[in-house]
């Protein structure tokens, strides 16, 4: 039994304790919780390590250290411990992301060693809803993307990622990992799109993270030539209908604070702000 404050890499036998921490904030923790529920805590399957912070023998905070560094229910003392471990390990992630307050403190401690970042998005509103909008009819043309439509959906996914993140997902490995992730969501029935009469994507979005308590919509994109034509809100309502019916009782997303058009659309569909995330991009 651990009897003092300490941090360590969690093992598969720590799964129940880790899930209990993740379950304390099911919306904010949906991304990591969904991975842990599928992969457990084995680093190979999880795609990274899970660090735990203990106080008086109890696991109280987590930090996922994989392609992203994500503080989870992290107290100030836990953040300092995670920052020290991350600093000693060296940067292996492409971003630091999570609830704004602990993420900001984590980055403050890491920036002298890992900086400068390519971009810091200090305030990304976290929005949720648990019901369909009363005054926005779902777009009947938005549907699940079929497995044989990968060549149709991939250009839109690449365009969305490049526009949102500022770098192409095809860099490095030629896009193999990104294509695998898109294929995973398509195969799971969590990729949605509206195509025009020529088979080109007009609107798309995915349900990325998903647990039995909450799920997260991501990758929302409207083709440039269709922007400003009222496509986004009915499209989001359609994806929301699928999410609430088939995935989880609460649907969330987070959005850049400067993206006023997207925030306006999400509010129209019934999303409300409940907190904020922060992202540090390398």
PDB file of C-alpha atoms in Angstrom:
ATOM      1  CA  UNK A   1       0.000   0.000   0.000  1.00  0.00           C
ATOM      2  CA  UNK A   2       1.296   3.448  -0.929  1.00  0.00           C
ATOM      3  CA  UNK A   3       1.172   5.614   2.177  1.00  0.00           C
ATOM      4  CA  UNK A   4       2.432   8.947   0.900  1.00  0.00           C
ATOM      5  CA  UNK A   5       2.038  11.263  -2.040  1.00  0.00           C
ATOM      6  CA  UNK A   6       3.699   9.745  -5.070  1.00  0.00           C
ATOM      7  CA  UNK A   7       3.297   9.186  -8.796  1.00  0.00           C
ATOM      8  CA  UNK A   8       3.941   6.087 -10.863  1.00  0.00           C
ATOM      9  CA  UNK A   9       3.108   4.424 -14.152  1.00  0.00           C
ATOM     10  CA  UNK A  10      -0.106   2.471 -13.745  1.00  0.00           C
ATOM     11  CA  UNK A  11      -0.328  -1.235 -14.524  1.00  0.00           C
ATOM     12  CA  UNK A  12      -3.215  -3.314 -15.897  1.00  0.00           C
ATOM     13  CA  UNK A  13      -4.125  -4.315 -12.335  1.00  0.00           C
ATOM     14  CA  UNK A  14      -4.885  -0.634 -11.601  1.00  0.00           C
ATOM     15  CA  UNK A  15      -7.701  -0.530 -14.161  1.00  0.00           C
ATOM     16  CA  UNK A  16     -10.653  -0.321 -11.762  1.00  0.00           C
ATOM     17  CA  UNK A  17      -9.074   2.499  -9.776  1.00  0.00           C
ATOM     18  CA  UNK A  18      -8.254   4.415 -12.965  1.00  0.00           C
ATOM     19  CA  UNK A  19     -11.777   4.005 -14.297  1.00  0.00           C
ATOM     20  CA  UNK A  20     -13.153   5.339 -11.007  1.00  0.00           C
ATOM     21  CA  UNK A  21     -11.100   8.524 -11.438  1.00  0.00           C
ATOM     22  CA  UNK A  22     -12.160   8.883 -15.072  1.00  0.00           C
ATOM     23  CA  UNK A  23     -15.803   8.411 -14.093  1.00  0.00           C
ATOM     24  CA  UNK A  24     -15.694  11.462 -11.817  1.00  0.00           C
ATOM     25  CA  UNK A  25     -15.871  13.779 -14.843  1.00  0.00           C
ATOM     26  CA  UNK A  26     -17.394  11.689 -17.654  1.00  0.00           C
ATOM     27  CA  UNK A  27     -17.750  14.564 -20.143  1.00  0.00           C
ATOM     28  CA  UNK A  28     -14.307  16.116 -19.767  1.00  0.00           C
ATOM     29  CA  UNK A  29     -12.661  12.681 -19.601  1.00  0.00           C
ATOM     30  CA  UNK A  30     -14.544  11.031 -22.459  1.00  0.00           C
ATOM     31  CA  UNK A  31     -11.533  10.937 -24.803  1.00  0.00           C
ATOM     32  CA  UNK A  32      -9.239   9.078 -22.416  1.00  0.00           C
ATOM     33  CA  UNK A  33     -12.004   7.022 -20.813  1.00  0.00           C
ATOM     34  CA  UNK A  34     -13.082   5.648 -24.180  1.00  0.00           C
ATOM     35  CA  UNK A  35      -9.533   4.497 -24.901  1.00  0.00           C
ATOM     36  CA  UNK A  36      -9.068   2.926 -21.473  1.00  0.00           C
ATOM     37  CA  UNK A  37     -12.379   1.077 -21.638  1.00  0.00           C
ATOM     38  CA  UNK A  38     -11.290  -0.554 -24.902  1.00  0.00           C
ATOM     39  CA  UNK A  39      -7.558  -1.014 -24.341  1.00  0.00           C
ATOM     40  CA  UNK A  40      -7.144  -1.177 -20.578  1.00  0.00           C
ATOM     41  CA  UNK A  41      -3.873   0.145 -19.173  1.00  0.00           C
ATOM     42  CA  UNK A  42      -1.425  -1.922 -21.177  1.00  0.00           C
ATOM     43  CA  UNK A  43       0.800   0.733 -22.813  1.00  0.00           C
ATOM     44  CA  UNK A  44       1.047  -1.158 -26.109  1.00  0.00           C
ATOM     45  CA  UNK A  45      -2.722  -1.381 -26.550  1.00  0.00           C
ATOM     46  CA  UNK A  46      -3.425   2.012 -24.999  1.00  0.00           C
ATOM     47  CA  UNK A  47      -0.929   3.803 -27.191  1.00  0.00           C
ATOM     48  CA  UNK A  48       0.854   5.357 -24.232  1.00  0.00           C
ATOM     49  CA  UNK A  49       1.387   5.223 -20.503  1.00  0.00           C
ATOM     50  CA  UNK A  50      -1.096   6.185 -17.817  1.00  0.00           C
ATOM     51  CA  UNK A  51       0.501   7.994 -14.913  1.00  0.00           C
ATOM     52  CA  UNK A  52      -1.175   7.981 -11.535  1.00  0.00           C
ATOM     53  CA  UNK A  53      -0.909  10.336  -8.586  1.00  0.00           C
ATOM     54  CA  UNK A  54      -1.579   8.915  -5.136  1.00  0.00           C
ATOM     55  CA  UNK A  55      -2.435  10.678  -1.900  1.00  0.00           C
ATOM     56  CA  UNK A  56      -2.569   8.586   1.280  1.00  0.00           C
ATOM     57  CA  UNK A  57      -2.635   5.437  -0.790  1.00  0.00           C
ATOM     58  CA  UNK A  58      -5.561   6.545  -2.946  1.00  0.00           C
ATOM     59  CA  UNK A  59      -5.349   7.155  -6.690  1.00  0.00           C
ATOM     60  CA  UNK A  60      -6.675  10.702  -7.120  1.00  0.00           C
ATOM     61  CA  UNK A  61      -5.300  12.027 -10.448  1.00  0.00           C
ATOM     62  CA  UNK A  62      -4.202  10.672 -13.821  1.00  0.00           C
ATOM     63  CA  UNK A  63      -2.197  11.796 -16.814  1.00  0.00           C
ATOM     64  CA  UNK A  64      -2.330  10.057 -20.175  1.00  0.00           C
ATOM     65  CA  UNK A  65       1.049  10.201 -21.906  1.00  0.00           C
ATOM     66  CA  UNK A  66       0.756   9.102 -25.508  1.00  0.00           C
ATOM     67  CA  UNK A  67       0.365  11.047 -28.745  1.00  0.00           C
ATOM     68  CA  UNK A  68      -1.262  13.634 -26.461  1.00  0.00           C
ATOM     69  CA  UNK A  69      -0.348  14.537 -22.901  1.00  0.00           C
ATOM     70  CA  UNK A  70      -3.663  14.814 -21.022  1.00  0.00           C
ATOM     71  CA  UNK A  71      -4.049  15.718 -17.318  1.00  0.00           C
ATOM     72  CA  UNK A  72      -7.123  14.086 -15.788  1.00  0.00           C
ATOM     73  CA  UNK A  73      -8.772  15.270 -12.564  1.00  0.00           C
ATOM     74  CA  UNK A  74      -5.327  16.646 -11.802  1.00  0.00           C
ATOM     75  CA  UNK A  75      -4.780  18.550  -8.565  1.00  0.00           C
ATOM     76  CA  UNK A  76      -2.021  21.190  -8.401  1.00  0.00           C
ATOM     77  CA  UNK A  77       0.331  18.759  -6.641  1.00  0.00           C
ATOM     78  CA  UNK A  78      -0.410  16.087  -9.215  1.00  0.00           C
ATOM     79  CA  UNK A  79       0.263  18.525 -12.055  1.00  0.00           C
ATOM     80  CA  UNK A  80       3.691  19.282 -10.607  1.00  0.00           C
ATOM     81  CA  UNK A  81       4.481  15.581 -10.353  1.00  0.00           C
ATOM     82  CA  UNK A  82       3.294  14.920 -13.900  1.00  0.00           C
ATOM     83  CA  UNK A  83       5.295  17.869 -15.226  1.00  0.00           C
ATOM     84  CA  UNK A  84       8.428  16.543 -13.536  1.00  0.00           C
ATOM     85  CA  UNK A  85       7.915  13.083 -15.007  1.00  0.00           C
ATOM     86  CA  UNK A  86       7.212  14.516 -18.467  1.00  0.00           C
ATOM     87  CA  UNK A  87      10.256  16.766 -18.307  1.00  0.00           C
ATOM     88  CA  UNK A  88      12.520  13.838 -17.375  1.00  0.00           C
ATOM     89  CA  UNK A  89      11.049  11.616 -20.097  1.00  0.00           C
ATOM     90  CA  UNK A  90      11.364  14.271 -22.810  1.00  0.00           C
ATOM     91  CA  UNK A  91       8.643  15.349 -25.194  1.00  0.00           C
ATOM     92  CA  UNK A  92       7.075  12.470 -27.092  1.00  0.00           C
ATOM     93  CA  UNK A  93       3.634  13.950 -27.709  1.00  0.00           C
ATOM     94  CA  UNK A  94       2.305  16.178 -30.467  1.00  0.00           C
ATOM     95  CA  UNK A  95       0.083  18.161 -28.107  1.00  0.00           C
ATOM     96  CA  UNK A  96      -0.789  18.869 -24.486  1.00  0.00           C
ATOM     97  CA  UNK A  97      -4.557  19.025 -24.133  1.00  0.00           C
ATOM     98  CA  UNK A  98      -7.138  18.897 -21.381  1.00  0.00           C
ATOM     99  CA  UNK A  99      -9.207  20.988 -18.981  1.00  0.00           C
ATOM    100  CA  UNK A 100      -7.892  24.531 -19.186  1.00  0.00           C
ATOM    101  CA  UNK A 101      -6.716  25.158 -15.618  1.00  0.00           C
ATOM    102  CA  UNK A 102      -4.517  22.077 -15.036  1.00  0.00           C
ATOM    103  CA  UNK A 103      -3.328  22.118 -18.649  1.00  0.00           C
ATOM    104  CA  UNK A 104      -2.231  25.738 -18.319  1.00  0.00           C
ATOM    105  CA  UNK A 105      -0.254  24.943 -15.179  1.00  0.00           C
ATOM    106  CA  UNK A 106       1.250  21.831 -16.771  1.00  0.00           C
ATOM    107  CA  UNK A 107       2.392  23.877 -19.756  1.00  0.00           C
ATOM    108  CA  UNK A 108       3.759  26.642 -17.525  1.00  0.00           C
ATOM    109  CA  UNK A 109       6.039  24.062 -15.912  1.00  0.00           C
ATOM    110  CA  UNK A 110       6.985  22.354 -19.165  1.00  0.00           C
ATOM    111  CA  UNK A 111       7.424  25.346 -21.463  1.00  0.00           C
ATOM    112  CA  UNK A 112      10.988  26.169 -20.319  1.00  0.00           C
ATOM    113  CA  UNK A 113      11.994  22.625 -21.303  1.00  0.00           C
ATOM    114  CA  UNK A 114       9.663  21.828 -24.217  1.00  0.00           C
ATOM    115  CA  UNK A 115       8.937  25.236 -25.679  1.00  0.00           C
ATOM    116  CA  UNK A 116       8.295  27.075 -27.752  1.00  0.00           C
ATOM    117  CA  UNK A 117       4.989  25.586 -28.893  1.00  0.00           C
ATOM    118  CA  UNK A 118       3.812  25.965 -32.464  1.00  0.00           C
ATOM    119  CA  UNK A 119       0.507  27.281 -31.145  1.00  0.00           C
ATOM    120  CA  UNK A 120      -1.262  27.644 -27.813  1.00  0.00           C
ATOM    121  CA  UNK A 121      -5.077  27.669 -27.725  1.00  0.00           C
ATOM    122  CA  UNK A 122      -5.675  28.771 -24.176  1.00  0.00           C
ATOM    123  CA  UNK A 123      -9.476  28.773 -24.104  1.00  0.00           C
ATOM    124  CA  UNK A 124     -11.569  26.252 -26.027  1.00  0.00           C
ATOM    125  CA  UNK A 125     -15.162  26.194 -24.749  1.00  0.00           C
ATOM    126  CA  UNK A 126     -16.413  22.743 -23.750  1.00  0.00           C
ATOM    127  CA  UNK A 127     -20.051  22.401 -24.762  1.00  0.00           C
ATOM    128  CA  UNK A 128     -22.676  19.745 -24.003  1.00  0.00           C
ATOM    129  CA  UNK A 129     -26.277  18.825 -24.678  1.00  0.00           C
ATOM    130  CA  UNK A 130     -28.534  15.941 -23.775  1.00  0.00           C
ATOM    131  CA  UNK A 131     -31.479  16.654 -26.051  1.00  0.00           C
ATOM    132  CA  UNK A 132     -32.463  17.451 -29.605  1.00  0.00           C
ATOM    133  CA  UNK A 133     -33.105  21.070 -30.591  1.00  0.00           C
ATOM    134  CA  UNK A 134     -36.743  22.096 -30.809  1.00  0.00           C
ATOM    135  CA  UNK A 135     -36.354  24.373 -33.822  1.00  0.00           C
ATOM    136  CA  UNK A 136     -33.639  22.800 -36.023  1.00  0.00           C
ATOM    137  CA  UNK A 137     -34.725  19.866 -38.156  1.00  0.00           C
ATOM    138  CA  UNK A 138     -31.995  17.252 -38.751  1.00  0.00           C
ATOM    139  CA  UNK A 139     -30.676  17.174 -42.311  1.00  0.00           C
ATOM    140  CA  UNK A 140     -32.232  14.000 -43.819  1.00  0.00           C
ATOM    141  CA  UNK A 141     -29.301  13.690 -46.229  1.00  0.00           C
ATOM    142  CA  UNK A 142     -26.687  13.259 -43.472  1.00  0.00           C
ATOM    143  CA  UNK A 143     -25.986   9.556 -43.033  1.00  0.00           C
ATOM    144  CA  UNK A 144     -23.359   7.116 -41.887  1.00  0.00           C
ATOM    145  CA  UNK A 145     -20.350   6.820 -44.173  1.00  0.00           C
ATOM    146  CA  UNK A 146     -20.037   3.339 -45.646  1.00  0.00           C
ATOM    147  CA  UNK A 147     -16.839   1.306 -45.530  1.00  0.00           C
ATOM    148  CA  UNK A 148     -16.566   1.463 -49.327  1.00  0.00           C
ATOM    149  CA  UNK A 149     -16.566   5.288 -49.222  1.00  0.00           C
ATOM    150  CA  UNK A 150     -13.118   5.818 -47.682  1.00  0.00           C
ATOM    151  CA  UNK A 151     -11.828   7.441 -50.885  1.00  0.00           C
ATOM    152  CA  UNK A 152     -14.795   9.806 -50.776  1.00  0.00           C
ATOM    153  CA  UNK A 153     -14.452  10.882 -47.143  1.00  0.00           C
ATOM    154  CA  UNK A 154     -10.644  11.037 -46.813  1.00  0.00           C
ATOM    155  CA  UNK A 155     -10.083  14.304 -48.768  1.00  0.00           C
ATOM    156  CA  UNK A 156     -12.636  16.060 -46.555  1.00  0.00           C
ATOM    157  CA  UNK A 157     -11.019  14.627 -43.418  1.00  0.00           C
ATOM    158  CA  UNK A 158      -7.579  15.779 -44.544  1.00  0.00           C
ATOM    159  CA  UNK A 159      -8.918  19.239 -45.404  1.00  0.00           C
ATOM    160  CA  UNK A 160     -10.611  19.545 -42.003  1.00  0.00           C
ATOM    161  CA  UNK A 161      -7.514  18.421 -40.085  1.00  0.00           C
ATOM    162  CA  UNK A 162      -5.188  20.723 -42.010  1.00  0.00           C
ATOM    163  CA  UNK A 163      -7.521  23.683 -41.571  1.00  0.00           C
ATOM    164  CA  UNK A 164      -8.035  23.009 -37.861  1.00  0.00           C
ATOM    165  CA  UNK A 165      -4.556  21.967 -36.722  1.00  0.00           C
ATOM    166  CA  UNK A 166      -2.419  23.888 -39.208  1.00  0.00           C
ATOM    167  CA  UNK A 167      -0.441  20.903 -40.494  1.00  0.00           C
ATOM    168  CA  UNK A 168      -1.405  18.058 -42.811  1.00  0.00           C
ATOM    169  CA  UNK A 169      -2.135  14.642 -41.266  1.00  0.00           C
ATOM    170  CA  UNK A 170      -0.347  13.156 -44.287  1.00  0.00           C
ATOM    171  CA  UNK A 171       3.032  14.431 -43.066  1.00  0.00           C
ATOM    172  CA  UNK A 172       5.490  12.035 -41.484  1.00  0.00           C
ATOM    173  CA  UNK A 173       4.135   8.554 -42.178  1.00  0.00           C
ATOM    174  CA  UNK A 174       2.227   9.543 -45.306  1.00  0.00           C
ATOM    175  CA  UNK A 175      -1.033   9.572 -43.395  1.00  0.00           C
ATOM    176  CA  UNK A 176      -1.122   5.877 -42.493  1.00  0.00           C
ATOM    177  CA  UNK A 177      -2.066   6.434 -38.851  1.00  0.00           C
ATOM    178  CA  UNK A 178      -4.609   9.098 -39.715  1.00  0.00           C
ATOM    179  CA  UNK A 179      -6.201   6.943 -42.396  1.00  0.00           C
ATOM    180  CA  UNK A 180      -6.378   4.055 -39.934  1.00  0.00           C
ATOM    181  CA  UNK A 181      -8.192   6.266 -37.424  1.00  0.00           C
ATOM    182  CA  UNK A 182     -10.680   7.472 -40.062  1.00  0.00           C
ATOM    183  CA  UNK A 183     -11.257   3.860 -41.126  1.00  0.00           C
ATOM    184  CA  UNK A 184     -11.812   2.876 -37.494  1.00  0.00           C
ATOM    185  CA  UNK A 185     -14.556   5.469 -37.072  1.00  0.00           C
ATOM    186  CA  UNK A 186     -16.157   4.566 -40.412  1.00  0.00           C
ATOM    187  CA  UNK A 187     -16.092   0.879 -39.470  1.00  0.00           C
ATOM    188  CA  UNK A 188     -17.681   1.643 -36.102  1.00  0.00           C
ATOM    189  CA  UNK A 189     -20.515   3.579 -37.760  1.00  0.00           C
ATOM    190  CA  UNK A 190     -19.428   6.848 -36.136  1.00  0.00           C
ATOM    191  CA  UNK A 191     -18.526   8.830 -39.273  1.00  0.00           C
ATOM    192  CA  UNK A 192     -21.287  10.907 -40.881  1.00  0.00           C
ATOM    193  CA  UNK A 193     -21.548  12.948 -44.054  1.00  0.00           C
ATOM    194  CA  UNK A 194     -23.821  14.590 -46.570  1.00  0.00           C
ATOM    195  CA  UNK A 195     -22.811  14.176 -50.206  1.00  0.00           C
ATOM    196  CA  UNK A 196     -23.942  16.334 -53.111  1.00  0.00           C
ATOM    197  CA  UNK A 197     -25.278  15.033 -56.421  1.00  0.00           C
ATOM    198  CA  UNK A 198     -21.719  14.553 -57.651  1.00  0.00           C
ATOM    199  CA  UNK A 199     -20.683  12.461 -54.673  1.00  0.00           C
ATOM    200  CA  UNK A 200     -18.622  15.233 -53.063  1.00  0.00           C
ATOM    201  CA  UNK A 201     -18.721  15.787 -49.305  1.00  0.00           C
ATOM    202  CA  UNK A 202     -20.806  18.825 -48.338  1.00  0.00           C
ATOM    203  CA  UNK A 203     -20.778  18.284 -44.551  1.00  0.00           C
ATOM    204  CA  UNK A 204     -19.075  15.789 -42.299  1.00  0.00           C
ATOM    205  CA  UNK A 205     -18.537  15.029 -38.616  1.00  0.00           C
ATOM    206  CA  UNK A 206     -17.557  12.092 -36.448  1.00  0.00           C
ATOM    207  CA  UNK A 207     -18.421  10.798 -33.023  1.00  0.00           C
ATOM    208  CA  UNK A 208     -14.859  10.317 -31.821  1.00  0.00           C
ATOM    209  CA  UNK A 209     -14.679   9.406 -28.147  1.00  0.00           C
ATOM    210  CA  UNK A 210     -17.572   7.352 -26.818  1.00  0.00           C
ATOM    211  CA  UNK A 211     -18.417   5.812 -23.453  1.00  0.00           C
ATOM    212  CA  UNK A 212     -21.740   4.685 -22.033  1.00  0.00           C
ATOM    213  CA  UNK A 213     -22.039   8.037 -20.215  1.00  0.00           C
ATOM    214  CA  UNK A 214     -20.851  10.598 -22.766  1.00  0.00           C
ATOM    215  CA  UNK A 215     -19.556  10.951 -26.301  1.00  0.00           C
ATOM    216  CA  UNK A 216     -17.726  13.666 -28.193  1.00  0.00           C
ATOM    217  CA  UNK A 217     -18.413  15.036 -31.666  1.00  0.00           C
ATOM    218  CA  UNK A 218     -15.286  15.998 -33.593  1.00  0.00           C
ATOM    219  CA  UNK A 219     -14.094  16.826 -37.096  1.00  0.00           C
ATOM    220  CA  UNK A 220     -17.049  19.040 -38.002  1.00  0.00           C
ATOM    221  CA  UNK A 221     -16.455  20.438 -41.484  1.00  0.00           C
ATOM    222  CA  UNK A 222     -18.437  22.133 -44.248  1.00  0.00           C
ATOM    223  CA  UNK A 223     -17.024  22.347 -47.778  1.00  0.00           C
ATOM    224  CA  UNK A 224     -15.913  25.958 -48.412  1.00  0.00           C
ATOM    225  CA  UNK A 225     -18.328  26.510 -51.274  1.00  0.00           C
ATOM    226  CA  UNK A 226     -21.273  25.553 -49.013  1.00  0.00           C
ATOM    227  CA  UNK A 227     -20.358  27.742 -46.048  1.00  0.00           C
ATOM    228  CA  UNK A 228     -22.872  30.401 -45.101  1.00  0.00           C
ATOM    229  CA  UNK A 229     -25.713  28.458 -46.734  1.00  0.00           C
ATOM    230  CA  UNK A 230     -27.298  26.959 -43.616  1.00  0.00           C
ATOM    231  CA  UNK A 231     -25.729  23.499 -43.927  1.00  0.00           C
ATOM    232  CA  UNK A 232     -23.985  23.194 -40.570  1.00  0.00           C
ATOM    233  CA  UNK A 233     -26.852  23.421 -38.058  1.00  0.00           C
ATOM    234  CA  UNK A 234     -29.125  20.790 -39.692  1.00  0.00           C
ATOM    235  CA  UNK A 235     -26.059  18.606 -40.244  1.00  0.00           C
ATOM    236  CA  UNK A 236     -25.095  18.855 -36.572  1.00  0.00           C
ATOM    237  CA  UNK A 237     -28.686  18.109 -35.561  1.00  0.00           C
ATOM    238  CA  UNK A 238     -28.554  14.938 -37.655  1.00  0.00           C
ATOM    239  CA  UNK A 239     -25.313  13.758 -36.041  1.00  0.00           C
ATOM    240  CA  UNK A 240     -26.690  14.665 -32.620  1.00  0.00           C
ATOM    241  CA  UNK A 241     -29.752  12.518 -33.277  1.00  0.00           C
ATOM    242  CA  UNK A 242     -27.555   9.509 -34.071  1.00  0.00           C
ATOM    243  CA  UNK A 243     -25.377  10.169 -31.021  1.00  0.00           C
ATOM    244  CA  UNK A 244     -28.219  10.421 -28.534  1.00  0.00           C
ATOM    245  CA  UNK A 245     -30.084   7.445 -29.984  1.00  0.00           C
ATOM    246  CA  UNK A 246     -27.186   5.048 -30.450  1.00  0.00           C
ATOM    247  CA  UNK A 247     -24.167   6.107 -28.395  1.00  0.00           C
ATOM    248  CA  UNK A 248     -24.590   8.043 -25.136  1.00  0.00           C
ATOM    249  CA  UNK A 249     -27.085  10.196 -23.179  1.00  0.00           C
ATOM    250  CA  UNK A 250     -24.782  13.252 -23.174  1.00  0.00           C
ATOM    251  CA  UNK A 251     -23.015  14.666 -26.230  1.00  0.00           C
ATOM    252  CA  UNK A 252     -20.081  17.053 -25.994  1.00  0.00           C
ATOM    253  CA  UNK A 253     -17.570  18.897 -28.131  1.00  0.00           C
ATOM    254  CA  UNK A 254     -14.963  21.587 -27.701  1.00  0.00           C
ATOM    255  CA  UNK A 255     -14.297  24.443 -30.057  1.00  0.00           C
ATOM    256  CA  UNK A 256     -11.778  27.234 -30.520  1.00  0.00           C
ATOM    257  CA  UNK A 257     -12.992  30.410 -28.849  1.00  0.00           C
ATOM    258  CA  UNK A 258     -12.215  32.481 -31.949  1.00  0.00           C
ATOM    259  CA  UNK A 259     -14.445  30.303 -34.153  1.00  0.00           C
ATOM    260  CA  UNK A 260     -17.517  32.424 -33.605  1.00  0.00           C
ATOM    261  CA  UNK A 261     -19.462  30.900 -36.514  1.00  0.00           C
ATOM    262  CA  UNK A 262     -19.063  27.368 -35.147  1.00  0.00           C
ATOM    263  CA  UNK A 263     -19.933  28.423 -31.608  1.00  0.00           C
ATOM    264  CA  UNK A 264     -23.068  30.152 -32.898  1.00  0.00           C
ATOM    265  CA  UNK A 265     -24.064  26.999 -34.795  1.00  0.00           C
ATOM    266  CA  UNK A 266     -23.539  24.753 -31.785  1.00  0.00           C
ATOM    267  CA  UNK A 267     -25.621  27.047 -29.584  1.00  0.00           C
ATOM    268  CA  UNK A 268     -28.411  26.983 -32.179  1.00  0.00           C
ATOM    269  CA  UNK A 269     -28.432  23.185 -31.969  1.00  0.00           C
ATOM    270  CA  UNK A 270     -28.700  23.366 -28.176  1.00  0.00           C
ATOM    271  CA  UNK A 271     -25.139  22.985 -26.924  1.00  0.00           C
ATOM    272  CA  UNK A 272     -24.255  25.033 -23.842  1.00  0.00           C
ATOM    273  CA  UNK A 273     -20.843  25.873 -22.424  1.00  0.00           C
ATOM    274  CA  UNK A 274     -19.899  24.009 -19.235  1.00  0.00           C
ATOM    275  CA  UNK A 275     -16.147  24.565 -19.064  1.00  0.00           C
ATOM    276  CA  UNK A 276     -13.056  25.031 -21.185  1.00  0.00           C
ATOM    277  CA  UNK A 277     -10.216  23.008 -22.633  1.00  0.00           C
ATOM    278  CA  UNK A 278      -6.738  24.161 -23.591  1.00  0.00           C
ATOM    279  CA  UNK A 279      -4.484  22.802 -26.334  1.00  0.00           C
ATOM    280  CA  UNK A 280      -0.760  23.263 -26.816  1.00  0.00           C
ATOM    281  CA  UNK A 281       0.315  22.198 -30.329  1.00  0.00           C
ATOM    282  CA  UNK A 282       3.857  21.275 -31.350  1.00  0.00           C
TER     283      UNK A 282
END
